[in-house]
Coordinates of C-alpha atoms in Angstrom, one line a residue:
X1 CA -17.6 82.1 -14.0
X2 CA -14.2 82.6 -12.6
X3 CA -12.8 84.1 -15.9
X4 CA -9.4 85.7 -15.6
X5 CA -8.5 88.3 -18.1
X6 CA -5.5 88.0 -20.4
X7 CA -2.2 88.9 -18.8
X8 CA -0.2 89.5 -21.9
X9 CA 1.7 86.4 -22.7
X10 CA 3.8 86.3 -19.5
X11 CA 6.0 83.3 -19.0
X12 CA 4.6 80.3 -17.0
X13 CA 7.3 80.7 -14.3
X14 CA 6.5 84.4 -13.8
X15 CA 2.7 83.8 -13.6
X16 CA 3.2 81.0 -11.0
X17 CA 5.3 83.3 -8.9
X18 CA 3.0 86.3 -9.3
X19 CA 0.0 84.2 -8.3
X20 CA 1.7 83.0 -5.1
X21 CA 1.2 79.3 -6.1
X22 CA 4.8 78.4 -5.8
X23 CA 7.9 79.8 -4.0
X24 CA 11.2 80.5 -5.8
X25 CA 12.7 77.5 -4.1
X26 CA 10.0 75.2 -5.5
X27 CA 10.5 76.7 -8.9
X28 CA 14.2 76.2 -8.8
X29 CA 13.7 72.6 -7.7
X30 CA 11.5 71.9 -10.8
X31 CA 13.9 73.7 -13.1
X32 CA 16.8 71.7 -11.7
X33 CA 14.9 68.5 -12.5
X34 CA 14.3 69.7 -16.0
X35 CA 18.1 70.3 -16.5
X36 CA 18.8 66.8 -15.1
X37 CA 16.8 65.5 -18.0
X38 CA 13.2 65.0 -16.8
X39 CA 11.2 65.4 -20.1
X40 CA 8.2 67.3 -18.7
X41 CA 7.0 70.9 -19.1
X42 CA 7.6 73.0 -16.0
X43 CA 3.9 73.1 -14.9
X44 CA 3.5 69.3 -15.2
X45 CA 6.6 68.8 -13.1
X46 CA 5.3 71.1 -10.4
X47 CA 2.1 69.0 -10.3
X48 CA 4.1 65.8 -10.1
X49 CA 6.2 67.3 -7.2
X50 CA 2.9 68.2 -5.4
X51 CA 3.6 71.9 -5.4
X52 CA 0.5 72.8 -7.4
X53 CA -2.8 71.0 -8.2
X54 CA -4.0 70.0 -11.7
X55 CA -6.6 72.9 -11.5
X56 CA -3.8 75.4 -10.7
X57 CA -1.8 74.1 -13.7
X58 CA -4.7 74.5 -16.1
X59 CA -5.7 77.9 -14.6
X60 CA -2.1 79.2 -15.1
X61 CA -2.0 77.8 -18.7
X62 CA -5.2 79.8 -19.4
X63 CA -3.6 83.0 -18.1
X64 CA -0.5 82.3 -20.1
X65 CA -2.5 81.8 -23.3
X66 CA -5.0 84.6 -22.5
X67 CA -7.9 82.1 -22.4
X68 CA -10.4 82.2 -19.5
X69 CA -10.4 79.3 -17.0
X70 CA -13.7 77.7 -15.8
X71 CA -14.1 75.4 -12.8
X72 CA -16.9 73.1 -14.0
X73 CA -17.6 71.9 -10.4
X74 CA -18.5 75.5 -9.4
X75 CA -20.1 76.4 -12.8
X76 CA -21.9 73.2 -13.9
X77 CA -22.8 73.2 -17.6
X78 CA -26.4 74.1 -18.6
X79 CA -28.1 70.7 -19.3
X80 CA -30.3 72.2 -22.1
X81 CA -27.1 72.9 -24.2
X82 CA -26.4 69.1 -24.6
X83 CA -29.0 69.1 -27.5
X84 CA -26.7 71.5 -29.5
X85 CA -23.6 69.4 -29.4
X86 CA -23.8 65.6 -30.0
X87 CA -22.1 63.4 -27.5
X88 CA -19.7 61.8 -30.0
X89 CA -18.4 65.2 -31.1
X90 CA -18.0 66.5 -27.5
X91 CA -16.2 63.3 -26.5
X92 CA -13.8 63.3 -29.5
X93 CA -12.8 67.0 -28.9
X94 CA -12.9 66.7 -25.0
X95 CA -15.3 69.7 -25.0
X96 CA -18.4 70.5 -23.1
X97 CA -20.9 73.4 -23.7
X98 CA -21.1 75.5 -20.5
X99 CA -23.5 78.5 -21.2
X100 CA -24.6 81.1 -23.7
X101 CA -23.0 84.5 -23.2
X102 CA -23.3 87.7 -25.4
X103 CA -24.8 85.6 -28.3
X104 CA -21.9 83.1 -28.2
X105 CA -21.8 79.5 -27.0
X106 CA -19.2 79.2 -24.3
X107 CA -17.5 75.8 -24.6
X108 CA -14.9 74.4 -22.2
X109 CA -12.0 72.6 -23.9
X110 CA -9.2 70.5 -22.4
X111 CA -7.2 71.9 -25.4
X112 CA -8.6 75.3 -26.3
X113 CA -5.8 75.9 -28.9
X114 CA -7.2 73.2 -31.1
X115 CA -8.6 75.4 -33.9
X116 CA -9.9 72.5 -35.9
X117 CA -12.1 71.3 -33.0
X118 CA -13.4 74.8 -32.4
X119 CA -14.2 75.1 -36.1
X120 CA -16.0 71.8 -36.3
X121 CA -18.1 72.6 -33.2
X122 CA -18.9 76.1 -34.7
X123 CA -20.1 74.5 -38.0
X124 CA -22.2 71.9 -36.2
X125 CA -23.9 74.1 -33.6
X126 CA -24.3 77.1 -35.9
X127 CA -23.0 79.3 -33.0
X128 CA -20.0 81.5 -32.6
X129 CA -17.8 79.7 -30.1
X130 CA -16.0 81.3 -27.1
X131 CA -13.4 78.8 -26.0
X132 CA -12.5 78.5 -22.3
X133 CA -10.2 76.0 -20.6
X134 CA -11.0 73.4 -18.0
X135 CA -9.3 70.3 -16.5
X136 CA -9.6 67.1 -18.4
X137 CA -11.1 65.3 -15.3
X138 CA -13.8 68.0 -14.9
X139 CA -14.7 67.8 -18.6
X140 CA -15.0 64.0 -18.5
X141 CA -17.2 64.2 -15.4
X142 CA -19.4 66.9 -17.0
X143 CA -19.8 64.9 -20.1
X144 CA -21.1 61.9 -18.1
X145 CA -23.5 64.1 -16.2
X146 CA -24.6 66.2 -19.2
X147 CA -25.1 63.3 -21.6
X148 CA -26.8 60.9 -19.2
X149 CA -28.6 58.5 -21.5
X150 CA -32.1 59.4 -20.3
X151 CA -33.2 61.0 -23.6
X152 CA -31.4 58.4 -25.7
X153 CA -33.1 55.6 -23.6
X154 CA -36.5 57.2 -24.2
X155 CA -35.9 57.5 -27.9
X156 CA -34.7 53.9 -28.1
X157 CA -37.7 52.6 -26.1
X158 CA -40.1 54.4 -28.5
X159 CA -38.3 52.9 -31.5
X160 CA -38.5 49.5 -29.9
X161 CA -42.2 49.8 -29.1
X162 CA -42.8 50.9 -32.8
X163 CA -40.9 47.8 -33.9
X164 CA -42.9 45.6 -31.6
X165 CA -46.2 47.1 -32.8
X166 CA -45.2 46.6 -36.4
X167 CA -44.6 42.9 -35.7
X168 CA -47.4 40.9 -37.3
X169 CA -46.7 38.0 -35.0
X170 CA -47.2 40.3 -32.0
X171 CA -50.4 41.8 -33.4
X172 CA -51.7 38.3 -34.1
X173 CA -50.8 36.8 -30.7
X174 CA -51.5 39.9 -28.7
X175 CA -49.1 38.9 -25.8
X176 CA -45.3 39.0 -25.7
X177 CA -45.2 36.0 -23.4
X178 CA -46.6 33.7 -26.0
X179 CA -43.8 34.3 -28.6
X180 CA -41.8 31.2 -29.6
X181 CA -38.0 31.0 -28.9
X182 CA -37.2 31.8 -32.6
X183 CA -39.5 34.9 -32.6
X184 CA -38.1 36.1 -29.3
X185 CA -34.5 35.6 -30.6
X186 CA -35.4 37.6 -33.8
X187 CA -36.8 40.6 -31.8
X188 CA -33.9 40.4 -29.2
X189 CA -31.4 40.8 -32.0
X190 CA -33.1 43.9 -33.4
X191 CA -31.2 47.2 -33.3
X192 CA -33.3 49.1 -30.7
X193 CA -33.3 46.4 -28.1
X194 CA -29.6 45.8 -28.6
X195 CA -29.0 49.5 -28.1
X196 CA -31.2 49.6 -25.0
X197 CA -29.4 46.7 -23.4
X198 CA -26.0 48.3 -24.1
X199 CA -27.2 51.6 -22.6
X200 CA -28.3 49.9 -19.4
X201 CA -24.9 48.3 -19.1
X202 CA -22.9 51.4 -20.1
X203 CA -24.8 53.7 -17.7
X204 CA -24.2 51.2 -14.8
X205 CA -20.5 51.3 -15.5
X206 CA -20.4 55.1 -15.7
X207 CA -22.4 55.3 -12.4
X208 CA -20.0 52.9 -10.7
X209 CA -22.6 50.3 -10.0
X210 CA -21.7 46.9 -8.6
X211 CA -25.0 45.2 -9.6
X212 CA -27.7 45.8 -12.3
X213 CA -31.2 44.7 -11.5
X214 CA -33.9 44.3 -14.2
X215 CA -37.1 43.9 -12.2
X216 CA -40.5 43.1 -13.9
X217 CA -43.5 44.5 -12.1
X218 CA -47.2 44.3 -12.9
X219 CA -47.1 47.5 -15.0
X220 CA -43.5 48.2 -16.0
X221 CA -39.9 47.0 -15.9
X222 CA -37.7 48.7 -13.4
X223 CA -33.9 49.0 -13.9
X224 CA -32.1 49.6 -10.6
X225 CA -28.4 49.8 -9.8
X226 CA -26.5 49.1 -6.6
X227 CA -24.1 51.9 -6.1
X228 CA -21.8 52.0 -3.0
X229 CA -23.9 49.2 -1.5
X230 CA -27.2 51.1 -1.8
X231 CA -30.0 50.4 -4.4
X232 CA -30.8 53.4 -6.7
X233 CA -33.6 53.6 -9.3
X234 CA -32.1 54.2 -12.7
X235 CA -34.9 53.7 -15.3
X236 CA -38.6 52.7 -15.6
X237 CA -39.3 51.0 -18.9
X238 CA -42.8 50.1 -20.4
X239 CA -44.0 46.6 -19.8
X240 CA -44.0 46.0 -23.6
X241 CA -40.2 45.9 -23.8
X242 CA -39.9 43.2 -21.1
X243 CA -39.9 40.0 -23.2
X244 CA -37.4 41.4 -25.8
X245 CA -35.1 42.9 -23.2
X246 CA -35.0 39.8 -21.0
X247 CA -34.3 37.7 -24.1
X248 CA -31.5 40.0 -25.2
X249 CA -29.7 39.6 -21.8
X250 CA -30.3 35.8 -21.9
X251 CA -28.8 35.6 -25.4
X252 CA -25.8 37.7 -24.3
X253 CA -25.3 35.3 -21.4
X254 CA -25.7 32.2 -23.6
X255 CA -28.8 31.1 -21.7
X256 CA -31.8 29.1 -22.9
X257 CA -34.3 31.8 -23.8
X258 CA -37.2 29.4 -24.1
X259 CA -36.7 28.3 -20.4
X260 CA -38.5 30.7 -18.2
X261 CA -39.6 28.5 -15.3
X262 CA -36.2 27.7 -13.6
X263 CA -33.3 30.0 -12.6
X264 CA -30.3 30.2 -14.9
X265 CA -26.9 31.7 -14.5
X266 CA -23.8 32.4 -16.7
X267 CA -21.3 35.1 -17.5
X268 CA -20.8 37.8 -20.1
X269 CA -17.4 39.4 -20.9
X270 CA -17.3 42.9 -22.5
X271 CA -14.8 45.7 -23.1
X272 CA -16.3 49.1 -22.3
X273 CA -14.3 52.3 -22.8
X274 CA -11.2 50.2 -23.2
X275 CA -11.6 48.4 -19.9
X276 CA -12.3 44.7 -19.5
X277 CA -15.5 43.7 -17.5
X278 CA -17.1 40.4 -16.6
X279 CA -20.8 40.3 -15.7
X280 CA -22.2 37.4 -13.6
X281 CA -25.8 37.0 -14.9
X282 CA -28.6 35.2 -13.0
X283 CA -32.3 34.9 -13.8
X284 CA -35.0 34.2 -11.3
X285 CA -38.7 33.4 -12.3
X286 CA -40.9 35.9 -10.4
X287 CA -44.7 36.3 -10.6
X288 CA -44.5 39.1 -13.2
X289 CA -41.7 37.6 -15.3
X290 CA -38.0 36.8 -15.0
X291 CA -35.9 39.1 -12.8
X292 CA -32.3 39.5 -14.1
X293 CA -29.4 40.5 -11.8
X294 CA -25.9 41.2 -13.3
X295 CA -22.9 41.5 -10.9
X296 CA -20.4 43.9 -12.5
X297 CA -16.9 42.5 -12.2
X298 CA -14.3 45.1 -13.1
X299 CA -11.1 43.2 -13.7
X300 CA -8.9 46.1 -12.8
X301 CA -10.7 46.7 -9.4
X302 CA -9.0 43.8 -7.6
X303 CA -5.5 45.1 -8.2
X304 CA -6.0 47.2 -5.1
X305 CA -3.1 47.7 -2.8
X306 CA -3.7 46.9 0.9
X307 CA -2.9 50.5 1.7
X308 CA -6.0 51.6 -0.4
X309 CA -8.5 49.6 1.6
X310 CA -9.0 52.2 4.4
X311 CA -6.8 50.5 7.1
X312 CA -5.7 52.8 9.9
X313 CA -1.8 52.8 10.0
X314 CA -1.4 50.7 13.1
X315 CA -3.9 48.1 11.9
X316 CA -2.2 47.9 8.5
X317 CA 1.2 47.4 10.2
X318 CA -0.2 44.5 12.3
X319 CA -1.8 42.9 9.2
X320 CA 1.4 43.3 7.2
X321 CA 3.3 41.5 10.0
X322 CA 0.7 38.7 10.2
X323 CA 0.6 37.9 6.4
X324 CA 4.4 37.7 6.3
X325 CA 4.3 34.5 8.4
X326 CA 5.1 31.3 6.6
X327 CA 2.3 29.1 8.0
X328 CA -1.0 29.3 9.9
X329 CA -4.5 30.4 9.1
X330 CA -5.8 34.0 8.6
X331 CA -9.6 34.4 8.4
X332 CA -11.5 37.4 7.0
X333 CA -15.0 37.6 8.4
X334 CA -18.1 39.7 7.8
X335 CA -21.5 39.5 6.1
X336 CA -22.0 39.2 2.3
X337 CA -20.9 42.4 0.5
X338 CA -18.4 43.5 3.2
X339 CA -15.4 43.4 0.8
X340 CA -13.9 40.1 2.1
X341 CA -12.9 39.0 -1.5
X342 CA -11.2 42.3 -2.3
X343 CA -9.2 42.1 0.9
X344 CA -8.2 38.5 0.2
X345 CA -7.2 39.4 -3.4
X346 CA -5.2 42.4 -2.1
X347 CA -3.3 40.2 0.4
X348 CA -2.7 37.6 -2.4
X349 CA -1.4 40.3 -4.7
X350 CA 1.0 41.5 -2.0
X351 CA 2.2 37.9 -1.3
X352 CA 2.5 37.1 -5.1
X353 CA 6.3 37.9 -5.4
X354 CA 6.9 35.2 -8.0
X355 CA 8.9 33.2 -5.5
X356 CA 5.9 31.3 -4.0
X357 CA 3.3 28.9 -5.4
X358 CA -0.2 30.3 -4.7
X359 CA -3.3 28.2 -5.3
X360 CA -7.0 29.3 -4.7
X361 CA -10.3 27.4 -4.6
X362 CA -13.2 29.7 -5.3
X363 CA -16.9 29.5 -5.9
X364 CA -17.0 31.2 -8.4
X365 CA -13.7 32.6 -9.6
X366 CA -14.8 36.2 -9.9
X367 CA -11.5 37.8 -10.9
X368 CA -8.5 36.3 -12.6
X369 CA -5.2 37.1 -10.9
X370 CA -2.0 36.8 -13.0
X371 CA 0.6 34.4 -11.6
X372 CA -1.9 32.6 -9.3
X373 CA -3.4 29.2 -9.9
X374 CA -7.2 29.5 -9.4
X375 CA -9.5 26.5 -9.1
X376 CA -13.3 26.9 -9.8
X377 CA -15.2 24.7 -7.3
X378 CA -18.0 22.6 -9.0
X379 CA -20.0 20.6 -6.5
X380 CA -22.2 19.1 -9.2
X381 CA -19.1 17.5 -10.7
X382 CA -17.9 16.4 -7.3
X383 CA -15.3 19.2 -7.0
X384 CA -16.1 20.6 -3.5
X385 CA -14.0 23.0 -1.4
X386 CA -12.8 19.9 0.6
X387 CA -11.8 17.8 -2.5
X388 CA -10.2 20.8 -4.2
X389 CA -8.2 21.5 -1.0
X390 CA -7.0 17.9 -0.9
X391 CA -5.9 18.0 -4.5
X392 CA -4.2 21.4 -4.0
X393 CA -2.1 20.0 -1.2
X394 CA -0.5 17.6 -3.7
X395 CA 0.5 20.5 -5.9
X396 CA 3.4 21.8 -3.6
X397 CA 1.7 25.0 -2.6
X398 CA 3.2 27.7 -0.3
X399 CA 0.0 29.7 0.1
X400 CA -3.6 28.5 -0.2
X401 CA -6.8 30.5 -0.4
X402 CA -10.1 28.8 0.2
X403 CA -13.1 30.9 -0.8
X404 CA -15.2 30.0 2.3
X405 CA -15.1 27.7 5.3
X406 CA -18.5 26.2 4.8
X407 CA -18.3 22.9 6.7
X408 CA -16.3 20.9 9.2
X409 CA -14.5 18.9 6.5
X410 CA -13.2 22.0 4.7
X411 CA -12.2 23.7 7.9
X412 CA -10.4 20.6 9.2
X413 CA -8.4 20.1 6.0
X414 CA -7.5 23.8 5.9
X415 CA -6.3 23.7 9.5
X416 CA -4.2 20.5 8.8
X417 CA -2.7 22.3 5.9
X418 CA -1.8 25.3 8.1
X419 CA -0.2 22.9 10.7
X420 CA 1.9 21.3 8.0
X421 CA 3.6 24.5 7.0
X422 CA 1.3 26.3 4.6
X423 CA -0.2 29.8 4.9
X424 CA -4.0 29.5 4.5
X425 CA -6.4 32.3 3.8
X426 CA -10.1 31.9 4.0
X427 CA -13.4 33.6 4.9
X428 CA -16.1 32.9 7.5
X429 CA -19.5 34.4 8.2
X430 CA -19.4 35.9 11.6
X431 CA -20.2 39.4 12.9
X432 CA -16.9 40.1 14.6
X433 CA -13.4 38.7 14.9
X434 CA -13.9 37.2 18.4
X435 CA -16.8 35.0 17.2
X436 CA -14.6 33.1 14.7
X437 CA -13.0 30.5 17.1
X438 CA -16.4 29.6 18.7
X439 CA -18.0 29.4 15.2
X440 CA -15.3 26.9 14.1
X441 CA -15.9 24.9 17.3
X442 CA -19.6 24.8 16.5
X443 CA -18.7 23.5 13.1
X444 CA -17.0 20.5 14.8
X445 CA -13.4 21.6 14.6
X446 CA -11.3 20.5 17.6
X447 CA -10.3 23.5 19.9
X448 CA -6.7 22.4 20.1
X449 CA -6.4 22.5 16.3
X450 CA -7.9 26.0 16.2
X451 CA -5.6 27.2 19.0
X452 CA -2.5 25.9 17.3
X453 CA -3.2 27.0 13.7
X454 CA -5.2 30.3 13.8
X455 CA -2.9 33.4 13.7
X456 CA -5.3 36.2 13.0
X457 CA -9.0 37.1 12.3
X458 CA -9.9 40.3 10.4
X459 CA -13.5 41.4 10.7
X460 CA -14.6 44.1 8.3
X461 CA -17.5 46.1 6.9
X462 CA -17.8 48.7 4.1
X463 CA -19.0 52.2 4.8
X464 CA -19.7 54.9 2.1
X465 CA -17.3 57.8 2.1
X466 CA -18.6 61.3 2.2
X467 CA -18.6 63.2 -1.1
X468 CA -15.5 65.4 -1.1
X469 CA -17.3 68.2 -3.0
X470 CA -20.4 68.7 -0.8
X471 CA -19.7 67.2 2.7
X472 CA -20.8 69.6 5.3
X473 CA -18.8 70.4 8.5
X474 CA -20.7 70.8 11.8
X475 CA -20.1 70.6 15.5
X476 CA -21.5 67.4 17.0
X477 CA -23.3 67.2 20.4
X478 CA -22.4 64.7 23.1
X479 CA -25.8 62.9 22.7
X480 CA -25.0 62.2 19.0
X481 CA -22.2 59.9 20.2
X482 CA -23.8 58.4 23.3
X483 CA -27.1 57.7 21.6
X484 CA -25.3 55.1 19.4
X485 CA -23.1 53.7 22.1
X486 CA -19.9 55.6 21.1
X487 CA -17.7 57.2 23.7
X488 CA -17.6 61.0 23.1
X489 CA -14.1 62.3 22.2
X490 CA -12.4 64.3 24.9
X491 CA -12.0 67.4 22.7
X492 CA -15.8 67.6 21.9
X493 CA -16.0 71.4 22.2
X494 CA -13.4 71.9 19.5
X495 CA -14.5 69.0 17.3
X496 CA -15.7 69.4 13.7
X497 CA -17.0 66.4 11.9
X498 CA -18.9 66.1 8.6
X499 CA -22.3 65.0 7.3
X500 CA -23.7 64.2 3.9
X501 CA -25.4 66.9 1.9
X502 CA -25.7 65.9 -1.8
X503 CA -24.7 67.4 -5.1
X504 CA -24.7 66.5 -8.8
X505 CA -21.2 64.9 -8.5
X506 CA -22.6 62.2 -6.0
X507 CA -26.1 62.0 -7.5
X508 CA -27.4 63.8 -4.5
X509 CA -26.6 60.9 -2.1
X510 CA -23.9 62.8 -0.2
X511 CA -21.5 59.9 -0.6
X512 CA -19.0 58.8 -3.2
X513 CA -17.1 55.5 -3.0
X514 CA -16.6 53.2 0.0
X515 CA -13.9 52.4 2.5
X516 CA -13.3 49.6 5.0
X517 CA -13.7 49.5 8.7
X518 CA -11.7 46.8 10.4
X519 CA -11.2 44.8 13.6
X520 CA -8.0 42.7 13.7
X521 CA -7.7 40.0 16.3
X522 CA -4.1 38.7 16.5
X523 CA -3.9 35.4 18.4
X524 CA -1.9 35.4 21.6
X525 CA -1.2 32.8 24.4
X526 CA -4.0 34.1 26.7
X527 CA -6.5 33.9 23.7
X528 CA -5.3 30.4 22.8
X529 CA -6.0 29.3 26.4
X530 CA -9.5 30.7 26.1
X531 CA -10.1 28.8 22.8
X532 CA -9.0 25.6 24.5
X533 CA -11.5 26.2 27.3
X534 CA -14.4 26.6 24.8
X535 CA -14.7 30.3 25.9
X536 CA -17.5 32.5 24.5
X537 CA -16.9 35.3 22.0
X538 CA -17.3 38.0 24.6
X539 CA -14.6 36.6 26.8
X540 CA -12.2 36.4 23.9
X541 CA -13.1 40.0 22.9
X542 CA -12.4 41.3 26.4
X543 CA -8.9 39.9 26.4
X544 CA -8.2 41.0 22.8
X545 CA -9.3 44.6 23.7
X546 CA -7.0 44.5 26.7
X547 CA -4.2 43.6 24.4
X548 CA -4.9 46.6 22.1
X549 CA -7.5 45.4 19.6
X550 CA -9.6 48.2 18.2
X551 CA -13.3 47.2 17.9
X552 CA -15.2 47.6 14.6
X553 CA -17.2 50.5 16.0
X554 CA -14.1 52.2 17.4
X555 CA -12.4 51.9 14.0
X556 CA -15.5 53.4 12.4
X557 CA -15.6 56.3 14.9
X558 CA -12.0 57.0 14.0
X559 CA -13.0 57.4 10.4
X560 CA -15.8 59.7 11.4
X561 CA -13.3 61.9 13.3
X562 CA -11.0 61.9 10.2
X563 CA -13.8 63.2 8.1
X564 CA -14.0 60.2 5.8
X565 CA -17.6 59.1 6.7
X566 CA -20.6 60.2 8.8
X567 CA -22.0 59.0 12.1
X568 CA -25.3 58.2 10.3
X569 CA -23.5 56.0 7.8
X570 CA -21.6 54.1 10.5
X571 CA -24.8 53.4 12.4
X572 CA -26.5 52.2 9.2
X573 CA -23.7 49.7 8.6
X574 CA -22.7 48.4 12.0
X575 CA -25.9 48.9 14.1
X576 CA -23.7 49.8 17.1
X577 CA -25.6 49.3 20.3

């Protein structure tokens, strides 16, 4: 298990030097900082300075205290032990049961010196406890894996079915669908269904889902999550819980629970584990009942720096230069779900210095940005993108963001705004950056207006990043590149790239998180001339590439060579031909 024996109670500095983790120079630097008044223990300072990792720090503390260290990524806890230690107790004491050894229960603690925690766990489990030390992050991840709510969901569903069976109304009517709105509301506010709905939402948050799908089928109700852009089955629930569960989510979203024949949509706000989330909820009547989809909007996720979006350094430098202009139009293009909103919000956050007036028109406003004036478009009330834009121009803006260029009127007003000294950001649905000018011309915008206002087009996609814990190195063949239309790198014989394998940490998908791939077209005089001549996208692309533009698939290949993603994932996302 990677246990180190006790080493007497040697000083931390001596242990660090003996283990070869730091040099004397690095140790002196940390001690000097302590003397200068940095109020951190030596080992914390060394982590902050980048000389040791958090795992090194915890391992050395264990040696110092004579307590064995365990790496929970290499020694995953035994799932059967979760029954011995309730989740609430494990969470409160930041502890996770690892294994049984010599008749004792081995428990990993973030703080193994907390004798009260050890005592409470001993009393509850009726086992002698052997305390070991692990990193806080490993313990939190292990808790999420070990206490997945599968068993709790199963118990709650059984309880809910018992409640439903005991309902005289249900017995009398014999079909959930025939219940009146009042009866549905009564069942939907019952404890088991409230717990079940909460579990579905909480597990989605823990799994990092962007969308929750509640799908009724002929025989059951499926719960599926979209994680890193891919749908994953999460739960299969009995058909009998359908009416009460659907009603519960509709009550939470303040919808009409009696109306099942037309689509509805609304929002839910919730605080989960101290973080604020919004959920955009929509219902759709299907043949086996109403399908519910909830888009998870994590309010903290849009405060993403531009440097965290996966830009290669030269692309980021060009983009930084483009967004620092005082007027003109910048378009972000790509299909739905390619991260356009996140990129726009990140640009706005960068530009929001407090010295400019920024106004946005969005449909809907998904995230609230402090210090920015956001307008919710409402076509039913006559507030379209075009009318919102006109009104915004009377509000003395410096920077305007229009959620989407949907029609000629919106595009024309946005371009006029750019020509009169405003920086305008917007999105457009095109596959690559070179297709944006021809698309605007198709919409009816005059080519001379596009040529004189457009300053850059950023096309992007999202690819899943390989799981750092299980990605597998291998040597690629030339055909692996040529088969998908990539140019094989010159150093092919020495090249090592990675592919997905799958482990507990990434739910056996081989991927964890996503990153962007980008294509930035910066307007130049030759490209403006082509736009004025109504040139096709391929002609614009040819000139842009000659001027140094990196194509989407070239950017993607660069990320494969850097070990961030795999060839298979890139092909899945951009269908390079």
